[in-house]
Amino acid sequence: MKIGTKVTLSLIIVFIIGILISGFALANVLENKAESEIDSKAGALMAMNNSIRTYTNDQVQPLLLPKLDTQQEFIPEAIPTYAVRETFEYFRKSPDFASFFYKDATLNPTNLRDKADDFEADIVNRFRREPETTSISGFRDMNGSKLYYTAKPFPIKNESCLRCHTTLDKAPKSQINTYGTENGYGWKLNEIVATQIVYVPAQRIFDNANRFFLIVMGVVAMIFTAVVVIMNQLLKRTVLGRIKKIATVAEQVSVGDMNASFGSQRNDEIGNLAEAFNRMKYSLEIAMNMLNKKG
């Protein structure tokens, strides 16, 4: 195998290894960045929903609770969970946010709309088993879409919540008339009864990250290819071509052609090699002349 071929193959191997390593590192960075971006969106939505919950609990509920016992029909707007869910549905009406979801996923809800499915129930039970866990995040496939979820425990901190969720005799009559007597009772103070869970569509963000990855790796590959081609041409012009010329002249001299010339050389290592061959040619020429005179 010629030196040029060896050098070219060596450069290609080195650059392929470099591309693989840099691609792996870049993929990890982009994936972490995408997850961080998704988590940031989920956190912002969670904070917004909790703000609505606090507002409803502190300012709206005190105005509406006294009416619950006098009304035949329950007033759900007095319940923070209902207010948060309804507000979020308005938020989802925008096409940009139609794939976002929020739910107070409850094991035993009054309104069955808030009933936790099996996946969410497992999260609630985990929060119950691990009181030190304050947040759980990950990915879930729903309706053919990949969603990123952030879940937080939902314990009963306010005694006002227990009025509607302990026993039937304490619950407002309008609530019983609306939701019945089977669900949403038996809650206890400080008990984790649900999880606040936000679902954020992740596929578009990961698609953008993958697209950026392909663009960057394409640019890097083109740069590496250009470097290989340039290095190969420089090697041929500055090293291999000159060595080949020296070898040709040396071959001519070896068969007795003393008129062959190495020509002018640059002041570098290959030039020094050519000068050494030049001196050897002169020495050989002198020796040949001496032999001819003796003969």
XYZ file of N, CA and C in Angstrom, residues 236-250 260-279 281-282:
111
model
N 0.517 15.067 -1.423
C 1.012 14.723 -2.749
C 1.964 15.785 -3.288
N 1.595 17.054 -3.092
C 2.391 18.129 -3.692
C 3.675 18.408 -2.926
N 3.620 18.366 -1.605
C 4.777 18.766 -0.801
C 5.680 17.607 -0.399
N 5.159 16.378 -0.446
C 5.967 15.244 0.019
C 6.080 14.166 -1.053
N 4.951 13.545 -1.373
C 4.999 12.355 -2.219
C 5.491 12.655 -3.625
N 5.037 13.759 -4.206
C 5.487 14.103 -5.553
C 6.980 14.341 -5.619
N 7.510 15.031 -4.635
C 8.947 15.321 -4.618
C 9.760 14.040 -4.372
N 9.261 13.176 -3.466
C 9.967 11.909 -3.229
C 9.954 11.049 -4.483
N 8.817 11.042 -5.183
C 8.727 10.261 -6.417
C 9.725 10.774 -7.448
N 9.878 12.100 -7.530
C 10.835 12.680 -8.481
C 12.261 12.290 -8.108
N 12.600 12.343 -6.800
C 13.931 11.957 -6.342
C 14.192 10.488 -6.662
N 13.185 9.640 -6.448
C 13.330 8.208 -6.733
C 13.570 7.980 -8.220
N 12.886 8.757 -9.092
C 13.063 8.610 -10.539
C 14.480 8.982 -10.963
N 14.972 10.109 -10.421
C 16.331 10.549 -10.750
C 17.352 9.540 -10.235
N 17.133 9.047 -8.986
C 18.052 8.057 -8.422
C 18.086 6.789 -9.272
N 21.246 13.029 -15.326
C 20.002 13.223 -14.576
C 20.252 14.153 -13.394
N 19.320 15.089 -13.189
C 19.523 16.097 -12.132
C 18.342 16.126 -11.174
N 18.671 16.311 -9.932
C 17.620 16.443 -8.911
C 16.994 17.834 -8.915
N 17.638 18.768 -9.603
C 17.119 20.120 -9.689
C 17.242 20.882 -8.383
N 16.748 22.112 -8.406
C 16.800 22.934 -7.189
C 15.781 22.416 -6.175
N 16.120 22.492 -4.929
C 15.273 21.950 -3.864
C 14.990 23.012 -2.806
N 13.878 22.806 -2.128
C 13.536 23.693 -1.011
C 14.413 23.351 0.188
N 14.486 24.309 1.089
C 15.305 24.116 2.286
C 14.476 23.419 3.376
N 14.219 22.137 3.154
C 13.492 21.346 4.137
C 14.050 19.934 4.153
N 13.404 19.016 4.842
C 13.930 17.669 4.993
C 14.056 16.951 3.655
N 13.039 17.081 2.799
C 13.117 16.419 1.499
C 14.193 17.068 0.638
N 14.343 18.384 0.750
C 15.420 19.065 0.040
C 16.781 18.576 0.503
N 16.940 18.358 1.805
C 18.204 17.830 2.330
C 18.468 16.430 1.786
N 17.381 15.614 1.662
C 17.540 14.273 1.103
C 18.013 14.340 -0.348
N 17.413 15.259 -1.127
C 17.816 15.424 -2.524
C 19.262 15.867 -2.636
N 19.687 16.777 -1.757
C 21.080 17.240 -1.775
C 22.027 16.097 -1.440
N 21.620 15.243 -0.504
C 22.453 14.091 -0.162
C 22.597 13.156 -1.362
N 21.494 12.925 -2.087
C 21.565 12.108 -3.297
C 22.431 12.789 -4.363
N 22.352 14.115 -4.414
C 23.155 14.870 -5.367
C 24.646 14.676 -5.097
N 25.003 14.774 -3.804
C 26.417 14.585 -3.442
C 26.846 13.147 -3.731
N 25.668 11.315 -6.102
C 25.819 11.213 -7.554
C 27.173 11.763 -7.997
N 27.566 12.903 -7.393
C 28.861 13.485 -7.748
C 30.000 12.554 -7.337
